[in-house]
Tab-separated table of C-alpha atoms in Angstrom:
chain	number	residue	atom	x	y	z
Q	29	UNK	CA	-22.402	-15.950	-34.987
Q	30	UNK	CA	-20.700	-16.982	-32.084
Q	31	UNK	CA	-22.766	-19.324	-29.889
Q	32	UNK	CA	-21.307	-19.125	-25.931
Q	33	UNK	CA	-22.516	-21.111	-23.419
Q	34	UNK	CA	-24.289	-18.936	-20.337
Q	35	UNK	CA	-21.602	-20.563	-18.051
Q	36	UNK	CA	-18.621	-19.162	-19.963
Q	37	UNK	CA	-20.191	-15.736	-20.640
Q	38	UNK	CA	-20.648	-15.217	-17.089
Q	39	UNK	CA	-16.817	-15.910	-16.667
Q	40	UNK	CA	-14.858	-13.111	-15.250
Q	41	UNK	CA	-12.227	-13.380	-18.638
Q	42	UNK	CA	-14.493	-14.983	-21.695
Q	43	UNK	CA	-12.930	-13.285	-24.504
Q	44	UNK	CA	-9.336	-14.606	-23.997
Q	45	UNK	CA	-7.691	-16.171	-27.232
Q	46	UNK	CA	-4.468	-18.885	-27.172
Q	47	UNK	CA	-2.645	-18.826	-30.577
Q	48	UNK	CA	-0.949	-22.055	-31.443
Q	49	UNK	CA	2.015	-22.265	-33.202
Q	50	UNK	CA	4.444	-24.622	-34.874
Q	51	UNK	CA	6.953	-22.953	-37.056
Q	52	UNK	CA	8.308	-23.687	-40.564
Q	53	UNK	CA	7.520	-27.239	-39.987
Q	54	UNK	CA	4.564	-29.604	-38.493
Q	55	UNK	CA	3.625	-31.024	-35.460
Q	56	UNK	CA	0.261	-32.833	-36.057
Q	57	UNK	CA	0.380	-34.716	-32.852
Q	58	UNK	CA	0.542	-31.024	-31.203
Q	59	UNK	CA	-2.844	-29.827	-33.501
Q	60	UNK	CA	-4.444	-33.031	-32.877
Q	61	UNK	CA	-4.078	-32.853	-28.884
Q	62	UNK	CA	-5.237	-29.134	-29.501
Q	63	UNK	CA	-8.651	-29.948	-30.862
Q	64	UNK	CA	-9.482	-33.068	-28.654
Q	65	UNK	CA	-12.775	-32.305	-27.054
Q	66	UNK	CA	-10.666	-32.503	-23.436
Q	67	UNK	CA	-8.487	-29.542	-24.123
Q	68	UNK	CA	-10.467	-27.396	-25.733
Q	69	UNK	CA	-13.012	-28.042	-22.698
Q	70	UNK	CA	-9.913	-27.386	-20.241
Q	71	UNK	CA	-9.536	-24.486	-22.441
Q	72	UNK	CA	-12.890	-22.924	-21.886
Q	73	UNK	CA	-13.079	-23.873	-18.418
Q	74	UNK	CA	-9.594	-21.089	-18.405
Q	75	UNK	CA	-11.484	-18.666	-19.895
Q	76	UNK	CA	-10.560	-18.803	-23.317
Q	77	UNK	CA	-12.864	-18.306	-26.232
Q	78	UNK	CA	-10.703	-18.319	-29.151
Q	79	UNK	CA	-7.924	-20.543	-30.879
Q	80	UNK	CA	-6.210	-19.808	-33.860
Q	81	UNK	CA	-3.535	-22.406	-35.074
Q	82	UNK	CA	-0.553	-22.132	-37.488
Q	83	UNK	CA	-0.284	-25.665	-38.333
Q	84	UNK	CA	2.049	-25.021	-40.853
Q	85	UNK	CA	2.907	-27.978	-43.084
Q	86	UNK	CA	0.651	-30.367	-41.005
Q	87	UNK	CA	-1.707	-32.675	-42.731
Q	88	UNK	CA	-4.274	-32.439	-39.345
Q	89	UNK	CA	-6.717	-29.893	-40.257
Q	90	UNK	CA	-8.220	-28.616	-37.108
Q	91	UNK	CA	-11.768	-28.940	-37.115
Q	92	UNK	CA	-14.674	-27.037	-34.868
Q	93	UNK	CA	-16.503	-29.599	-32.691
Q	94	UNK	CA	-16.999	-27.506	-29.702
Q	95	UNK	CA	-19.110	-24.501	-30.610
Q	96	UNK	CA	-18.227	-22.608	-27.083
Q	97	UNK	CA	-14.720	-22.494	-28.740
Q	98	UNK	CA	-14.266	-20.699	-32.020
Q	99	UNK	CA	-11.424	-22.695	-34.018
Q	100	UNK	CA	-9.400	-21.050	-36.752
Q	101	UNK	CA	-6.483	-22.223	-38.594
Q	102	UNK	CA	-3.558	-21.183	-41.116
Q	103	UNK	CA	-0.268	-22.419	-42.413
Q	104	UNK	CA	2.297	-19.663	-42.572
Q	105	UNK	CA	2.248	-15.620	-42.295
Q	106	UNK	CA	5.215	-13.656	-43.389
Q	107	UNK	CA	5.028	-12.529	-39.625
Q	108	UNK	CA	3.583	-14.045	-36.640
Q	109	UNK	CA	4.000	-11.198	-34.677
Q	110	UNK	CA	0.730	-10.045	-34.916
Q	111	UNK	CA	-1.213	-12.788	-33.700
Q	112	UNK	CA	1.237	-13.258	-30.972
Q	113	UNK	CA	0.016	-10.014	-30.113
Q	114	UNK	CA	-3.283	-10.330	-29.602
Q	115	UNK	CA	-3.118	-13.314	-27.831
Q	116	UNK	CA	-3.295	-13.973	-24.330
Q	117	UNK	CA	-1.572	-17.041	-24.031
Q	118	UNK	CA	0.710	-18.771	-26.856
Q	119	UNK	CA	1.138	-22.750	-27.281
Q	120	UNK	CA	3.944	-23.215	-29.027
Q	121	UNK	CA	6.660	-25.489	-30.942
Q	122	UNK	CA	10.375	-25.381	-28.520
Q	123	UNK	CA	11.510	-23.567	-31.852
Q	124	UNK	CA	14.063	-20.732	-30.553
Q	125	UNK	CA	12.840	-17.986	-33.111
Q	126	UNK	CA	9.352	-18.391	-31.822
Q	127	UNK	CA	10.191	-19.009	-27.927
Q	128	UNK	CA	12.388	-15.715	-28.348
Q	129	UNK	CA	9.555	-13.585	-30.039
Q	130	UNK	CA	6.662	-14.470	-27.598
Q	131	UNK	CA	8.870	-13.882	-24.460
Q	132	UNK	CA	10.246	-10.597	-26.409
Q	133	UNK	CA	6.531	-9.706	-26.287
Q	134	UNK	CA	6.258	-10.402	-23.095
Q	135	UNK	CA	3.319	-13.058	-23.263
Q	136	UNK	CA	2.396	-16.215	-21.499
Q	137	UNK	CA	4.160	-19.205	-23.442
Q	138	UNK	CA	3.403	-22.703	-22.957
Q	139	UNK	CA	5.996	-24.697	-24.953
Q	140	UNK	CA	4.960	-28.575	-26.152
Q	141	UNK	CA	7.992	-30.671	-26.982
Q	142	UNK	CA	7.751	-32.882	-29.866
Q	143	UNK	CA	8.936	-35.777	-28.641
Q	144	UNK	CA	9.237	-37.499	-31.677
Q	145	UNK	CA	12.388	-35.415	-32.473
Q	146	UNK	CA	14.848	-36.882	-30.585
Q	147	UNK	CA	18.720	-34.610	-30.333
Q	148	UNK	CA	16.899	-31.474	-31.088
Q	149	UNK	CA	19.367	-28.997	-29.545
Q	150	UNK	CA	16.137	-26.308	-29.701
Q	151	UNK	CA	15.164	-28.211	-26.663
Q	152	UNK	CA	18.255	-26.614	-24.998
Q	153	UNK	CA	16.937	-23.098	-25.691
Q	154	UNK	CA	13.613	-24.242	-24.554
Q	155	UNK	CA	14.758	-25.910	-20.832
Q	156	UNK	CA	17.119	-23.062	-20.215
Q	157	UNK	CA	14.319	-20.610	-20.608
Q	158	UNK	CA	12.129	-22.855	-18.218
Q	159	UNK	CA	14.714	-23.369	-15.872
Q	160	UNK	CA	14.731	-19.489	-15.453
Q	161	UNK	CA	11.164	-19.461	-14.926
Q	162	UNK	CA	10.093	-17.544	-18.359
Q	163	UNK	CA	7.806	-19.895	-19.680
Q	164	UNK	CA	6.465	-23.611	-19.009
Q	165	UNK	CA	7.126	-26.632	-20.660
Q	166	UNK	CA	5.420	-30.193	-21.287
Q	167	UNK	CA	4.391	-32.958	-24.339
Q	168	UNK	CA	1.464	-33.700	-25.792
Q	169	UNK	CA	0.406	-36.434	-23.188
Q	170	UNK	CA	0.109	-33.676	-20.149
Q	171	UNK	CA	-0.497	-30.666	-22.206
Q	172	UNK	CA	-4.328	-30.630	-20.299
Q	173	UNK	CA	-2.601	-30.930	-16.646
Q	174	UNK	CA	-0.041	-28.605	-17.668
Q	175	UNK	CA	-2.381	-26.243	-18.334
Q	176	UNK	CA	-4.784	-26.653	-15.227
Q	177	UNK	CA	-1.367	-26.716	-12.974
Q	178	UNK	CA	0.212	-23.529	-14.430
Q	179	UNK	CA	0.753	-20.559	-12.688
Q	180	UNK	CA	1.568	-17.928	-15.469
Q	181	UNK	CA	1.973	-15.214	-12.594
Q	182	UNK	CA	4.981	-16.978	-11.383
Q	183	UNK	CA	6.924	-16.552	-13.945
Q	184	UNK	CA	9.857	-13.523	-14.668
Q	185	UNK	CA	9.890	-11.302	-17.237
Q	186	UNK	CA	12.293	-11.787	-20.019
Q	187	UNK	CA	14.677	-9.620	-20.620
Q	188	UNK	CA	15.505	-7.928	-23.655
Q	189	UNK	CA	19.238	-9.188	-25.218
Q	190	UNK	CA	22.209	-6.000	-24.487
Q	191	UNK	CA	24.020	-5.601	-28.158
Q	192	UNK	CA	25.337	-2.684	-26.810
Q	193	UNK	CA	27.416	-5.155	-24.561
Q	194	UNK	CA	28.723	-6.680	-27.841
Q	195	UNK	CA	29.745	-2.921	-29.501
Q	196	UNK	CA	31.702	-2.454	-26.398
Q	197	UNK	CA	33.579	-5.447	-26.851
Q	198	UNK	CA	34.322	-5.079	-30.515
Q	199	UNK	CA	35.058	-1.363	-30.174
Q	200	UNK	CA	38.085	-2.859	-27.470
Q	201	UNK	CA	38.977	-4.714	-29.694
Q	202	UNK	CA	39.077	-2.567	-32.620
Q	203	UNK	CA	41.435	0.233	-30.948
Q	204	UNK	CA	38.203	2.811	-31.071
Q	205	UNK	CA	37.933	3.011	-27.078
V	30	UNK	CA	40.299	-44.859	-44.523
V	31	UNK	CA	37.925	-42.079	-45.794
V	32	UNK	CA	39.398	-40.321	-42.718
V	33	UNK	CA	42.977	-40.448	-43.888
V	34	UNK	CA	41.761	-39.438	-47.427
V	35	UNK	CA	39.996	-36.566	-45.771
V	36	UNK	CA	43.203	-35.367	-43.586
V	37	UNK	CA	44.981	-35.329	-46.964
V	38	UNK	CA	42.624	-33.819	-48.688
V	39	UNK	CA	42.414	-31.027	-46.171
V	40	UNK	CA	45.798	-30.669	-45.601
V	41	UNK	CA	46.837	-29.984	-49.177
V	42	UNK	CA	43.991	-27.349	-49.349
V	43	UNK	CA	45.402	-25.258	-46.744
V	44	UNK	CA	49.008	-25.626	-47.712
V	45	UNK	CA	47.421	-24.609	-51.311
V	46	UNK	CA	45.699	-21.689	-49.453
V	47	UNK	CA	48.448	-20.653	-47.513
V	48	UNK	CA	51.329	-20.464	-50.290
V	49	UNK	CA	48.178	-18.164	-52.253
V	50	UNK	CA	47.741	-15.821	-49.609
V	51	UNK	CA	51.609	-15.160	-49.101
V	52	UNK	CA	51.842	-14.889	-52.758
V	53	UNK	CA	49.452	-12.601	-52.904
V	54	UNK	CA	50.510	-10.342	-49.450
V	55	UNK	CA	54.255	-10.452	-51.329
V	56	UNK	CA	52.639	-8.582	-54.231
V	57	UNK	CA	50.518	-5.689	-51.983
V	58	UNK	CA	51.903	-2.888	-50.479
V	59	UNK	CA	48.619	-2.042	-48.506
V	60	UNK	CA	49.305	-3.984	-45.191
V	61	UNK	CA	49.286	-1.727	-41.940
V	62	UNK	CA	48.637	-2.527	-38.507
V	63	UNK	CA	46.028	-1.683	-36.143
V	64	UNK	CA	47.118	1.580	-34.647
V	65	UNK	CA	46.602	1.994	-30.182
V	66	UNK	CA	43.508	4.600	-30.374
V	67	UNK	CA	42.128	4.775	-33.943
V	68	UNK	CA	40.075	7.189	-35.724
V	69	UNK	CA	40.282	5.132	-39.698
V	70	UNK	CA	36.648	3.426	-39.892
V	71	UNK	CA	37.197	-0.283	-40.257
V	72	UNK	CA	36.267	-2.280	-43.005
V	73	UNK	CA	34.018	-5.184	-41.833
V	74	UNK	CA	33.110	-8.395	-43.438
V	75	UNK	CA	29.651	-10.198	-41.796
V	76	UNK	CA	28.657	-13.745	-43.510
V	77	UNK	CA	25.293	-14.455	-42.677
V	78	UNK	CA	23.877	-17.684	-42.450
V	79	UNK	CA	19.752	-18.178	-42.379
V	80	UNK	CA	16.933	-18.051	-40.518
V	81	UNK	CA	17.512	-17.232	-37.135
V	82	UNK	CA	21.532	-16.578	-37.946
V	83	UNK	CA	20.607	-14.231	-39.981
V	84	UNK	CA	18.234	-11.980	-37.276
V	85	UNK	CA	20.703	-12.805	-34.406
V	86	UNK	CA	23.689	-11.217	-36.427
V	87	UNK	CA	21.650	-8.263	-37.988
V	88	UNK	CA	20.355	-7.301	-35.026
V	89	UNK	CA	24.346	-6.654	-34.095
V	90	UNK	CA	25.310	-4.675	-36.966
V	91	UNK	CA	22.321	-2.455	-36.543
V	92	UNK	CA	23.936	-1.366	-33.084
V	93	UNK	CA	28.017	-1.307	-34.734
V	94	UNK	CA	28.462	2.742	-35.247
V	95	UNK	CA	29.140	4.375	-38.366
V	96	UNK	CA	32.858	3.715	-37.952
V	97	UNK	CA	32.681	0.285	-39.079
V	98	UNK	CA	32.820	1.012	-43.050
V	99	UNK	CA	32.267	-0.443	-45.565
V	100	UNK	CA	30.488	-3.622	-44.855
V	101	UNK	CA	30.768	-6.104	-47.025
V	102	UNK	CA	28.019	-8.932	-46.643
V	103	UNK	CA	28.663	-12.444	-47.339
V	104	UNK	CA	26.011	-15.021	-47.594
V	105	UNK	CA	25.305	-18.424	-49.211
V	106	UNK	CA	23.832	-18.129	-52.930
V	107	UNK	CA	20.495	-19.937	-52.195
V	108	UNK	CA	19.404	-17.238	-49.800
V	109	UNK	CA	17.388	-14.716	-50.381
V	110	UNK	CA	15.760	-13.933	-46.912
V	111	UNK	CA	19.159	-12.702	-46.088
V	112	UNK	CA	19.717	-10.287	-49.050
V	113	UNK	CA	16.048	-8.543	-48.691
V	114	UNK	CA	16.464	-8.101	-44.513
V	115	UNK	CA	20.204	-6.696	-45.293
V	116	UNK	CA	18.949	-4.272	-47.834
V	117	UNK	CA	15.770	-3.347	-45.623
V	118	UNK	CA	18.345	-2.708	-42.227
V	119	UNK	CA	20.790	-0.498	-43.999
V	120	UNK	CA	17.859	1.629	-46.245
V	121	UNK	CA	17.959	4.448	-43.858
V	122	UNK	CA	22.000	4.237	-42.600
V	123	UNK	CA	23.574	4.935	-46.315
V	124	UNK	CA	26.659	3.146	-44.956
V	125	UNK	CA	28.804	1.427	-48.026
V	126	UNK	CA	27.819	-1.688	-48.565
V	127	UNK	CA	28.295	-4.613	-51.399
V	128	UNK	CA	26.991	-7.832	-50.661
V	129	UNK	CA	28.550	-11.109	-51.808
V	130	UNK	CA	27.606	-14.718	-52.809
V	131	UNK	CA	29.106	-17.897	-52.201
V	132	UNK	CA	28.709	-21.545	-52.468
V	133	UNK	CA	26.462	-22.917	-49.309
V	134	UNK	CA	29.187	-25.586	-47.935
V	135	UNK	CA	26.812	-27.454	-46.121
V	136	UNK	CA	23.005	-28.217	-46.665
V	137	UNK	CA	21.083	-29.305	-43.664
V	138	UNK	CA	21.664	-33.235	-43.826
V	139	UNK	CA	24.383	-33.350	-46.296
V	140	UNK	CA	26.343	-36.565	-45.922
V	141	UNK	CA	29.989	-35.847	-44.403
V	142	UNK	CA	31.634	-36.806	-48.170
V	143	UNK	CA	29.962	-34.333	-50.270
V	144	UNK	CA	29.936	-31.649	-47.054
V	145	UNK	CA	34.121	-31.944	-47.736
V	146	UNK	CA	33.733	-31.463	-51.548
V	147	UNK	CA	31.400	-28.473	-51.332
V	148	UNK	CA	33.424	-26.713	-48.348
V	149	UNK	CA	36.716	-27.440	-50.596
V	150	UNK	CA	34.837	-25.872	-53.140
V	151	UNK	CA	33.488	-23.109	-51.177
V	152	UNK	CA	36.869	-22.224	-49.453
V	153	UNK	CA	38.671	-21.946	-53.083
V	154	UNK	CA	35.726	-19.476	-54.074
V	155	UNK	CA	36.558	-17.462	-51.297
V	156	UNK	CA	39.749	-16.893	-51.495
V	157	UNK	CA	39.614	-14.157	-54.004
V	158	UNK	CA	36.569	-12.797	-52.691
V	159	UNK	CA	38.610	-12.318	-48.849
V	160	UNK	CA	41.586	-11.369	-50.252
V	161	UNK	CA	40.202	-8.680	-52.479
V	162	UNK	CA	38.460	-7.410	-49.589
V	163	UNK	CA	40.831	-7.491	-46.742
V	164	UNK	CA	38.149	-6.922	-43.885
V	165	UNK	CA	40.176	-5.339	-41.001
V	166	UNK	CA	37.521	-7.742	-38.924
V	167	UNK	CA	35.253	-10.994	-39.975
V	168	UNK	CA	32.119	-10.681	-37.890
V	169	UNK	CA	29.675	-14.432	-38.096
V	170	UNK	CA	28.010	-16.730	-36.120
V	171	UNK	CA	27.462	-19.855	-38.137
V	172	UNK	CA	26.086	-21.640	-39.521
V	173	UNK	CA	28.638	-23.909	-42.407
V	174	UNK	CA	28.471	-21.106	-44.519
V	175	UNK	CA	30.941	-18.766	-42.219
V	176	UNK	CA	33.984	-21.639	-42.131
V	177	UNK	CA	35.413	-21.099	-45.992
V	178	UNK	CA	35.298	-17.459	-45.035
V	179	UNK	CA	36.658	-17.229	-41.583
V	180	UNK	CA	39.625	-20.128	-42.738
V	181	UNK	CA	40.685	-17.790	-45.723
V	182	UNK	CA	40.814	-15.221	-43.051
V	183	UNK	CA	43.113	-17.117	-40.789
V	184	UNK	CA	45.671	-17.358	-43.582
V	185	UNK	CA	45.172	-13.480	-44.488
V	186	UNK	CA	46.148	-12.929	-40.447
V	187	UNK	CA	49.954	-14.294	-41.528
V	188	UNK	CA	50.326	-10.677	-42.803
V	189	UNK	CA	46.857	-8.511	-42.185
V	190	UNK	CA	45.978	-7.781	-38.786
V	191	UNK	CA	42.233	-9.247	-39.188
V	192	UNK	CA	40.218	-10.205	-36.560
V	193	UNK	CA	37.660	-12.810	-36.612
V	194	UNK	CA	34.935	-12.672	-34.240
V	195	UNK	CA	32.308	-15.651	-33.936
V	196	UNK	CA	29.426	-15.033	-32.178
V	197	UNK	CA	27.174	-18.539	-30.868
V	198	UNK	CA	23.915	-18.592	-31.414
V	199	UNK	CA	21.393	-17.946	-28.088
V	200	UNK	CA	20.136	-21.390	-28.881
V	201	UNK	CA	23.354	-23.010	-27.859
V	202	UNK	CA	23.054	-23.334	-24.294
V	203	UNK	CA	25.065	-26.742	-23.137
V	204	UNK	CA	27.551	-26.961	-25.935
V	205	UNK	CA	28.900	-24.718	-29.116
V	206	UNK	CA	27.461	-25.744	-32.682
V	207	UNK	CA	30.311	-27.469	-35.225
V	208	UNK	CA	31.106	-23.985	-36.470
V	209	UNK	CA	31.749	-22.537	-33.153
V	210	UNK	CA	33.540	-25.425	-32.168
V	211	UNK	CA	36.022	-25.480	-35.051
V	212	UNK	CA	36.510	-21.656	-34.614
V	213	UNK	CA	37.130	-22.021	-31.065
V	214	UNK	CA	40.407	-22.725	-31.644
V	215	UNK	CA	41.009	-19.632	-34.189
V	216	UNK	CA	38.601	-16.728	-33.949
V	217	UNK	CA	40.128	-13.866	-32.173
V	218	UNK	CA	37.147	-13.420	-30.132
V	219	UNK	CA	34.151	-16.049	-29.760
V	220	UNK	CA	31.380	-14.900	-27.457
V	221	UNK	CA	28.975	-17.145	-26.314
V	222	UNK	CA	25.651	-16.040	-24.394
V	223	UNK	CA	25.143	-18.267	-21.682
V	224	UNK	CA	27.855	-18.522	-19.144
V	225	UNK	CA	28.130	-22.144	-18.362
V	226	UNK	CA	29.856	-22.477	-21.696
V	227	UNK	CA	32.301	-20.631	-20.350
V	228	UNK	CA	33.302	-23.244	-17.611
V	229	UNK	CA	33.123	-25.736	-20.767
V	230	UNK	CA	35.214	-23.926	-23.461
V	231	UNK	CA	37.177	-21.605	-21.076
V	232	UNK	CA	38.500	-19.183	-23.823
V	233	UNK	CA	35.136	-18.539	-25.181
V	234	UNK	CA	33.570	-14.836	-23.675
V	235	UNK	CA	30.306	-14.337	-21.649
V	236	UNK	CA	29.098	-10.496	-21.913
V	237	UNK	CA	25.540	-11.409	-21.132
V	238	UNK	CA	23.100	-11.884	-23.446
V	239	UNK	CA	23.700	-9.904	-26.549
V	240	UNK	CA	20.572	-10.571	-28.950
């Protein structure tokens, strides 16, 4: 079913798979960049075999033009932890819930900044995070570069959150300690 | 001039508020204080907001011991996310629990006008709810939905040793939401989880990140 091109099959990595995601809203400019015939070249030329994109309320249906590249698409899932999981490397919205869950699973995140939505105080969430070197960041326009240029190695793992810090505080402050 | 009507508006509330709560207090015989090393479980009140509110603060109360009983669970009345994650966390603990609805005071881009009617609305339809209660602490981190709560609160401290605790979202990284930044100047405790809000809003606490 799948038709591969001899080049990619004798790639070192041909089976990896990106999952794309854009939250509870849309980001068609983000799904349309995804299926130009550029990226999803750059994308094979990485390795990658596979993209599956949660467009969510989008009206740009991704379509399959590049048969080296299987192309599959949904709106929502009660969970997209799952998918997260099985990919290799996640393109995703600067949402905070869905930065926070592919770091927490400790995969490669590439975050695309709508740039369209100006005051966004996600974005915070999303530079922070950058800033200490968990994840890169770019737009649409140099999503291709972005992904040529980055160096997922680089990067630090994320650290789970310490609640535990937080019980200790309230306990204090309770009279229980 | 909508300002001034605002002020007034406002003002009146609170002084409305106020003279309730002492009313009430004058007419209870239950107030104690917060003894140095306590063994009494604690009542706690937690008003959840949505979405990612709603994870960030659950994933707290999962790690509170057993000693903070009951738990009483505010949220707005449109959500029902909140209700279904509450009642899946707390399946296995068999701690005491009731939840509670109230009005949502603030829709995402609700004009500033109506935002004052509905939290005016919301505040006076908690102050039963609080006062029946009398949380010994008022655990939230935003979003609109915590300020009716955590203002009734404030008047209940005049004679109940409550203590309000905001916690700011992760996502706020430069600068506190509206809800932190009005209860910055009453919660008891606000904790924020990066620390160069700290050198911004100086009283606000940095433990490290907590979610």
């Amino acid at each position: 079913m799948e038709t591969r091109s001899r080049k990619n099959l004798n790639k070192e990595n041909d089976n990896k798979r990106v999952f794309v995601t854009v939250g509870t809203t849309k980001f068609d400019k983000l799904i349309q960049t995804i299926c130009k015939p550029a990226t999803l070249k750059c994308l094979q030329m990485l390795g990658y075999s596979e993209v599956l994109l949660q467009i969510g309320s989008g009206e740009v249906i991704p379509t399959d033009n590049r048969p080296a590249i299987k192309l599959d698409y949904y709106r929502y899932k009660s969970s997209i932890k799952e998918d997260i999981e099985s990919a290799d490397l996640i393109i995703s919205h600067a949402g905070a819930g869905s930065c926070l869950e592919v770091l927490g699973a400790k995969k490669k995140l590439l975050v695309v900044i709508n740039d369209e939505l100006m005051n966004n105080h996600q974005l915070e969430l999303a530079y922070q995070l950058y800033k200490d070197k968990h994840l890169y960041y770019c737009t649409c326009l140099n999503l291709t570069e972005t992904l040529e240029d980055a160096d997922f190695t680089c990067l630090e793992e994320f650290q789970p959150g310490k609640p535990e810090l937080f019980v200790d505080h309230i306990d204090k402050m309770m009279g229980f300690v | 001039m909508s300002l001034v009507l605002i002020a007034t508006i406002l003002g009146s509330i609170i002084a409305v508020v106020g003279i309730l709560c002492i009313v009430f207090l004058l007419f209870d015989k239950s107030v104690a204080n917060v003894p140095s090393k306590r063994t009494k479980s604690a009542s706690l009140l937690a008003v959840l907001g949505s979405g990612g509110h709603t994870k960030e603060i659950l994933c707290l109360l999962e790690h509170l011991g057993s000693h903070y009983q009951p738990r009483y669970y505010v949220l707005a009345n449109n959500d029902k996310m909140s209700e279904e994650k509450i009642n899946q966390m707390e399946s296995d603990k068999h701690y005491k629990i009731s939840i509670h609805k109230i009005p949502r005071s603030r829709e995402v881009s609700q004009s500033w006008i109506t935002t004052v009617i509905s939290t005016i609305y919301a505040i006076f339809y908690s102050i039963p709810l609080v006062l029946s209660i009398k949380p010994e602490i008022i655990l939230c981190n935003g979003p609109g939905t915590c300020i009716p709560i955590c203002l009734v609160g404030m008047l209940l401290k005049v004679a109940y040793p409550v203590k309000i605790v905001y916690v700011e979202s992760i996502c706020r990284v430069e600068t506190l939401s509206l809800s932190g930044k009005i209860l910055y100047h009453f919660a008891d405790s606000l904790i924020v989880q990066w620390p160069q809000l700290v050198t911004k809003y100086p009283k606000a606490k940095y433990l490290g990140r907590v979610v």
